[in-house]
Short mmCIF file of C-alpha atoms and ligand atoms in Angstrom, two decimals:
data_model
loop_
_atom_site.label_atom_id
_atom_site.label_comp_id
_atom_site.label_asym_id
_atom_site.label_seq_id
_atom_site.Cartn_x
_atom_site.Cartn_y
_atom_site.Cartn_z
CA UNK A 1 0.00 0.00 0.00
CA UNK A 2 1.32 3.44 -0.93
CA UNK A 3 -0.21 6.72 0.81
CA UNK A 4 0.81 10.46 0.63
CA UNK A 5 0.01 12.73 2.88
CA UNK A 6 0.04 16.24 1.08
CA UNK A 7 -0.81 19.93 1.11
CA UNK A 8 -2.24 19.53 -2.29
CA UNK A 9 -0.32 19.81 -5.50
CA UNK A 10 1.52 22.64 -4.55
CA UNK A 11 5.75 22.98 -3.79
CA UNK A 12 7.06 19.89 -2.03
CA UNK A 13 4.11 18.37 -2.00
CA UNK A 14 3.78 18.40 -5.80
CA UNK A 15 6.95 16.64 -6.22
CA UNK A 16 5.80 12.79 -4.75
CA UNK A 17 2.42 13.16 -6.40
CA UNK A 18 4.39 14.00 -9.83
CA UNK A 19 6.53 10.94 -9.12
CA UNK A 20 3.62 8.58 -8.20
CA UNK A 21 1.84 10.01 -11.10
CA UNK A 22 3.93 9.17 -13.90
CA UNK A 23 5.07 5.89 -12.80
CA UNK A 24 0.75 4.99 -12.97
CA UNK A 25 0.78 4.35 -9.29
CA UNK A 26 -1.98 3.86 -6.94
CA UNK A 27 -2.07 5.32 -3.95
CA UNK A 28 -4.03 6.63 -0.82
CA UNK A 29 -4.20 10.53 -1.58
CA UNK A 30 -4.31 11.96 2.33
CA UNK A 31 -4.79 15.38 1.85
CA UNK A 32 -4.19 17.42 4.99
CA UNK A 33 -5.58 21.15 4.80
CA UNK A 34 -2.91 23.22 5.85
CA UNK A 35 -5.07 26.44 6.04
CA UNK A 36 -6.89 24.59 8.95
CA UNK A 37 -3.45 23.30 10.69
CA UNK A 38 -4.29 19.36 10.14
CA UNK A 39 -0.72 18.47 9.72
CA UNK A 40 -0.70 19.30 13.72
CA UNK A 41 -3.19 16.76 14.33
CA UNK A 42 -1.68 14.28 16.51
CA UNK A 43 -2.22 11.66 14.61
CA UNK A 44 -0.07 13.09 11.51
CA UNK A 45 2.56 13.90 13.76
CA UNK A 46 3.18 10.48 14.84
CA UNK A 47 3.92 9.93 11.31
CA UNK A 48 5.68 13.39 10.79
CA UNK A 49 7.05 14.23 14.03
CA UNK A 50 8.13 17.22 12.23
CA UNK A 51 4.41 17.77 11.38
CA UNK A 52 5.78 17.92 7.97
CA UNK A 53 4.21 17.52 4.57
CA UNK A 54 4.97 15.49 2.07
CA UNK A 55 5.18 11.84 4.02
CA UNK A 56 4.93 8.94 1.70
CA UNK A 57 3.60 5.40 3.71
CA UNK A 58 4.97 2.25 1.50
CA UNK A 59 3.35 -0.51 3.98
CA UNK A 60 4.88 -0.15 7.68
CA UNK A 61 7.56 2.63 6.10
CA UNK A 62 7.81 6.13 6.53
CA UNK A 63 9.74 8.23 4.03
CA UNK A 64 10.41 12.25 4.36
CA UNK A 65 11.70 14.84 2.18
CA UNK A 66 10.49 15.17 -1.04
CA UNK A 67 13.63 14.69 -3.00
CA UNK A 68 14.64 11.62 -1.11
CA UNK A 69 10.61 10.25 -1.89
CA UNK A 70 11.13 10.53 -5.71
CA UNK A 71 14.53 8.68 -5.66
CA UNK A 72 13.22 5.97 -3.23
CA UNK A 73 9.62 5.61 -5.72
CA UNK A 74 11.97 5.68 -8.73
CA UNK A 75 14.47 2.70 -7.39
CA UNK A 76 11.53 0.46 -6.41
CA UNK A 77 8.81 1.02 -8.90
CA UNK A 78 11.85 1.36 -12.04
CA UNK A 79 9.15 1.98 -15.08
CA UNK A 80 9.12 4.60 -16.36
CA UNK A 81 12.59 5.56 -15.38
CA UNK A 82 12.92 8.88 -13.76
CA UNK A 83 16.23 9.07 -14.19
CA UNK A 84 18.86 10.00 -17.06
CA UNK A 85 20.68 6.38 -17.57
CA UNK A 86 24.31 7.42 -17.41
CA UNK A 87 25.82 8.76 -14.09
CA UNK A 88 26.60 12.12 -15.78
CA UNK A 89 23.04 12.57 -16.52
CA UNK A 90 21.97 11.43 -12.73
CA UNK A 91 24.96 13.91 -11.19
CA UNK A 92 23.56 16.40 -13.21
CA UNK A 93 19.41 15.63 -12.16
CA UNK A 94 20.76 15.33 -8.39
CA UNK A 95 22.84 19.09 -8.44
CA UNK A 96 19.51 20.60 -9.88
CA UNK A 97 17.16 18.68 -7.25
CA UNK A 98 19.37 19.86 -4.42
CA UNK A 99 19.39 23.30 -5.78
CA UNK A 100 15.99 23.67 -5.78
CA UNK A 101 16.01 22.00 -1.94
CA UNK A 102 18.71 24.31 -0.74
CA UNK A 103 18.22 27.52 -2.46
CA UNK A 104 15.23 27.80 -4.72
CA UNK A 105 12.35 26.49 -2.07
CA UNK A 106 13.94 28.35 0.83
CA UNK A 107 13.72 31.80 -1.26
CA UNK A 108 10.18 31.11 -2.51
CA UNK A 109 8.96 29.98 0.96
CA UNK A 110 9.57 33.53 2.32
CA UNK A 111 7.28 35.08 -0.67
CA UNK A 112 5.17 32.73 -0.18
CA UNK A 113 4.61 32.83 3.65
CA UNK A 114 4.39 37.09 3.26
CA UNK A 115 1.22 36.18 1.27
CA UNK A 116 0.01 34.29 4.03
CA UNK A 117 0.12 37.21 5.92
CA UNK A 118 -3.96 37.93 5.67
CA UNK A 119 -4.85 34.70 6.28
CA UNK A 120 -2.29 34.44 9.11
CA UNK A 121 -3.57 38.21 10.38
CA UNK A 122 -7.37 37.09 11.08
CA UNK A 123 -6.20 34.68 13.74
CA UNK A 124 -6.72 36.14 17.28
CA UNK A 125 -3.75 36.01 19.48
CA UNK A 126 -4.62 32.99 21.52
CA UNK A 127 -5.33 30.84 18.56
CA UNK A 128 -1.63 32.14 16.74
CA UNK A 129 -0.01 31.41 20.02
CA UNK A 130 -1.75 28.03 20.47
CA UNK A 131 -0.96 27.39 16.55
CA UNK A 132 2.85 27.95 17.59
CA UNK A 133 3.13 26.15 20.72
CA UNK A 134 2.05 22.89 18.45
CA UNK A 135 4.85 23.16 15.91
CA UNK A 136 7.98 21.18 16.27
CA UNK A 137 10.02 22.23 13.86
CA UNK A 138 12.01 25.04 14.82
CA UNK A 139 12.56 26.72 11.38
CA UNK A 140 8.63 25.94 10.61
CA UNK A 141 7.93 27.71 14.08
CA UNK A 142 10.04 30.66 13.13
CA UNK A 143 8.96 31.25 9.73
CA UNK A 144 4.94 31.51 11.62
CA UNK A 145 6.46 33.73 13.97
CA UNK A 146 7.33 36.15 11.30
CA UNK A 147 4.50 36.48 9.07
CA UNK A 148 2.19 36.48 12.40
CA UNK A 149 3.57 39.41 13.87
CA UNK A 150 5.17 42.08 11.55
CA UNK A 151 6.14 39.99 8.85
CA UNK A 152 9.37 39.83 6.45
CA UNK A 153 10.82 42.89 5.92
CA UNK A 154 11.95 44.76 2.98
CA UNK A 155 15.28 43.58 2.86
CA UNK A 156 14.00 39.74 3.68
CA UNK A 157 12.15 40.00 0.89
CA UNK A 158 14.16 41.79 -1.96
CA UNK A 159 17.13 39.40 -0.48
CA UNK A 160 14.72 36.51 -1.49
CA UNK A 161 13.97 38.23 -4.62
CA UNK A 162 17.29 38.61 -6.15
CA UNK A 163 18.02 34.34 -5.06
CA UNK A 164 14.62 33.84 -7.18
CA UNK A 165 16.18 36.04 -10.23
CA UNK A 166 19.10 34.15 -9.59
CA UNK A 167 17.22 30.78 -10.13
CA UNK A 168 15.46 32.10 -13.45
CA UNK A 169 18.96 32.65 -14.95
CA UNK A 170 20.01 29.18 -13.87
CA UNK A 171 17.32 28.05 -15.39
CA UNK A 172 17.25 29.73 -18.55
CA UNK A 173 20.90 28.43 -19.08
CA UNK A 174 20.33 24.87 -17.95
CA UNK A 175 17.70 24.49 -20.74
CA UNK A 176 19.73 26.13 -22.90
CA UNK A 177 21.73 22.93 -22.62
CA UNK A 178 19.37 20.05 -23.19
CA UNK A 179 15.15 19.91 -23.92
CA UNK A 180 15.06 19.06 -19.71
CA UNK A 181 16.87 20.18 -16.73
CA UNK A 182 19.02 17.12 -16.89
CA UNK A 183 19.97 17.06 -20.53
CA UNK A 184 17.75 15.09 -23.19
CA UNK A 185 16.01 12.71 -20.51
CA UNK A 186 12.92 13.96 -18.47
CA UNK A 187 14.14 13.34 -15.18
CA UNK A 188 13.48 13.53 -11.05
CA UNK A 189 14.96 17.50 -11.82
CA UNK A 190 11.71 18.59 -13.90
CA UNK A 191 9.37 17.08 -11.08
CA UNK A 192 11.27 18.61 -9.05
CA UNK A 193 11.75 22.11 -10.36
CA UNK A 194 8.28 22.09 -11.72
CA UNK A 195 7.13 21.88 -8.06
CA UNK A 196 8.57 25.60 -7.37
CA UNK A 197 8.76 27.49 -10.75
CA UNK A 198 4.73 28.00 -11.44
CA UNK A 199 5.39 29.72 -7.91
CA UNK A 200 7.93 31.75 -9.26
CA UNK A 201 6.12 32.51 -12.61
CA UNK A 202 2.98 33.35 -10.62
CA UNK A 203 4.79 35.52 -7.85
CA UNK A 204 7.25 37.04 -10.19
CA UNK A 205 6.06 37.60 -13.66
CA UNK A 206 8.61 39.93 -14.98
CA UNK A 207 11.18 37.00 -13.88
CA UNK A 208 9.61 33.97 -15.86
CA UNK A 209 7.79 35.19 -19.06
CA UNK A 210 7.84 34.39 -22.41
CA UNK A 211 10.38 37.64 -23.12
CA UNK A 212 12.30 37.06 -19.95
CA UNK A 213 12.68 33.40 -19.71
CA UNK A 214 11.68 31.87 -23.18
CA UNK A 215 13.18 28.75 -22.46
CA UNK A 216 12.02 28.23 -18.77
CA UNK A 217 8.26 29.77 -20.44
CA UNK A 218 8.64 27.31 -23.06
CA UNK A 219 9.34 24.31 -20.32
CA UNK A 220 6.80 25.42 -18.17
CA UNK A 221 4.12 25.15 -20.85
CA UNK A 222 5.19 21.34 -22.19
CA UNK A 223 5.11 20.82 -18.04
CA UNK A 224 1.76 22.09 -18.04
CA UNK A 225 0.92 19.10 -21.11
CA UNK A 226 1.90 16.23 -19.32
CA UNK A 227 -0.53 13.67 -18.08
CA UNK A 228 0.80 13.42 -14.96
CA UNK A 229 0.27 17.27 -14.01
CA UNK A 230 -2.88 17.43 -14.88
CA UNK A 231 -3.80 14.22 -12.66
CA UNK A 232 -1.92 15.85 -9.87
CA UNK A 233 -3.27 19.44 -10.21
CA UNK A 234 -6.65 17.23 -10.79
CA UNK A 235 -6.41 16.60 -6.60
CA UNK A 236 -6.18 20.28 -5.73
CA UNK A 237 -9.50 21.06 -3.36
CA UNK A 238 -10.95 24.19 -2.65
CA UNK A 239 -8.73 25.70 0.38
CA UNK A 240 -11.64 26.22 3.37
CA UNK A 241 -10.48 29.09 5.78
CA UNK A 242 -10.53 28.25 9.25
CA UNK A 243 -13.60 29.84 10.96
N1 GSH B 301 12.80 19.54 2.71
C1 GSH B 301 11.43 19.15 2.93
C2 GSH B 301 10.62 20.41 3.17
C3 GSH B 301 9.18 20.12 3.52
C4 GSH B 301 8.41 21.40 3.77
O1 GSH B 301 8.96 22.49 3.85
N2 GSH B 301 7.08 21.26 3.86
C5 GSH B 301 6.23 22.39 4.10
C6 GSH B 301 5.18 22.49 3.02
S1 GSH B 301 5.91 22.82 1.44
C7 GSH B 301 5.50 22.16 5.43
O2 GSH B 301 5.14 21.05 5.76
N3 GSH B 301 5.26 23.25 6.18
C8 GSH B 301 4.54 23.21 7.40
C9 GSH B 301 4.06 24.57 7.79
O3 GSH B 301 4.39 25.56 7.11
O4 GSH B 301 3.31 24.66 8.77
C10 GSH B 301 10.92 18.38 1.70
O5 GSH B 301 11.44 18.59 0.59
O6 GSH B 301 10.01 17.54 1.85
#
């Protein structure tokens, strides 16, 4: 039996319901609605004790991180490979996926947490401090902090700005080498890249357009074609507000 448990398919969540999608997996879909703090339901956190999304359940095991999900999917459910067949390609795929883990999703996570801010602002202050008390993670914890109280300021955010236009020049180039972000072979780097850059096209237009970017815009759009997107953005739900 193979579960996810998921934000929807959005960021690091996207990236195991790309992989399970285009190997033709089934699987449990556990949504958890973050806008109504689910992933601190006990329960989940027994699983996630960092009360973490994306968790993937294969039988009794538990397997984190979103990166290390695809690889472990990809090694025991082989077809379709996800991976570029010579160890040039695969060095190559694994640079770009921890890229995107160590400097791409960290940058976007502060834009996108600032635009939490209105949601985050209608709490009253007993419900944001009993919202904090229940988060393990420290960084997680930090991050809620921050957009709860005055939020990232102006130098947080053009600092995460120029690391986004950054990663839209890295891109550009990248797929100025090869029709994917590995080289000729769709690969774990697309799934994973995919899960951030309709974030950064959405957030930052004048970054990722088809003028700006035409190779990223170009990407983006045979991204968009694939079967297995439109199956995964096929499980997005409406996002009820807490009341
Ligand atoms: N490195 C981890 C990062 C996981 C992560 O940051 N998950 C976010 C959602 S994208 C989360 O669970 N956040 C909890 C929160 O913001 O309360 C991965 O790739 O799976």
């Amino acid at each position: 039996m193979l579960a996810i448990y998921h934000f929807g398919p959005v960021a690091n969540s996207m990236t195991p319901l790309l992989g399970l999608l285009e190997k033709g997996l089934r699987f449990e879909d556990r949504y958890l609605n973050s806008r109504l703090w689910e992933h601190h339901d006990p329960a989940f956190q027994k699983i996630s004790p960092e009360g973490m999304v994306p968790v993937l359940v294969h039988d009794d095991r538990v397997i984190t991180e979103s990166t290390v999900i695809n690889e472990y999917l990809d090694e025991t459910f082989p077809e379709p490979p996800l991976k570029p067949a010579d160890p040039y390609g695969r060095a190559r795929m694994r640079i770009w996926t921890k890229y995107v883990d160590e400097y791409f999703c960290p940058a976007l996570t502060v834009l996108g947490a600032q635009n939490a801010k209105g949601f985050a602002s209608q709490m009253t202050a007993e419900e944001k401090a009993a919202v904090l008390a229940r988060m393990p993670n420290a960084e997680v914890r930090r991050k809620w902090e921050t957009v709860t109280d005055q939020g990232y300021s102006e130098a947080e955010l053009a600092a995460a700005r120029a690391k986004l236009a950054n990663v839209a020049r890295k891109m550009e180039q990248r797929l100025g080498e090869g029709t994917w972000m590995a080289g000729d072979t769709y690969s774990l780097a697309d799934i994973k890249n995919y899960s951030m850059a309709p974030g950064l096209e959405r957030m930052l237009p004048e970054l990722v357009s088809e003028q700006a970017a035409p190779r990223v815009f170009d990407w983006l759009r045979r991204m968009d074609e694939r079967p297995a997107v439109k199956a995964a953005k096929a499980l997005a739900r409406p996002r009820p507000q807490a009341a």
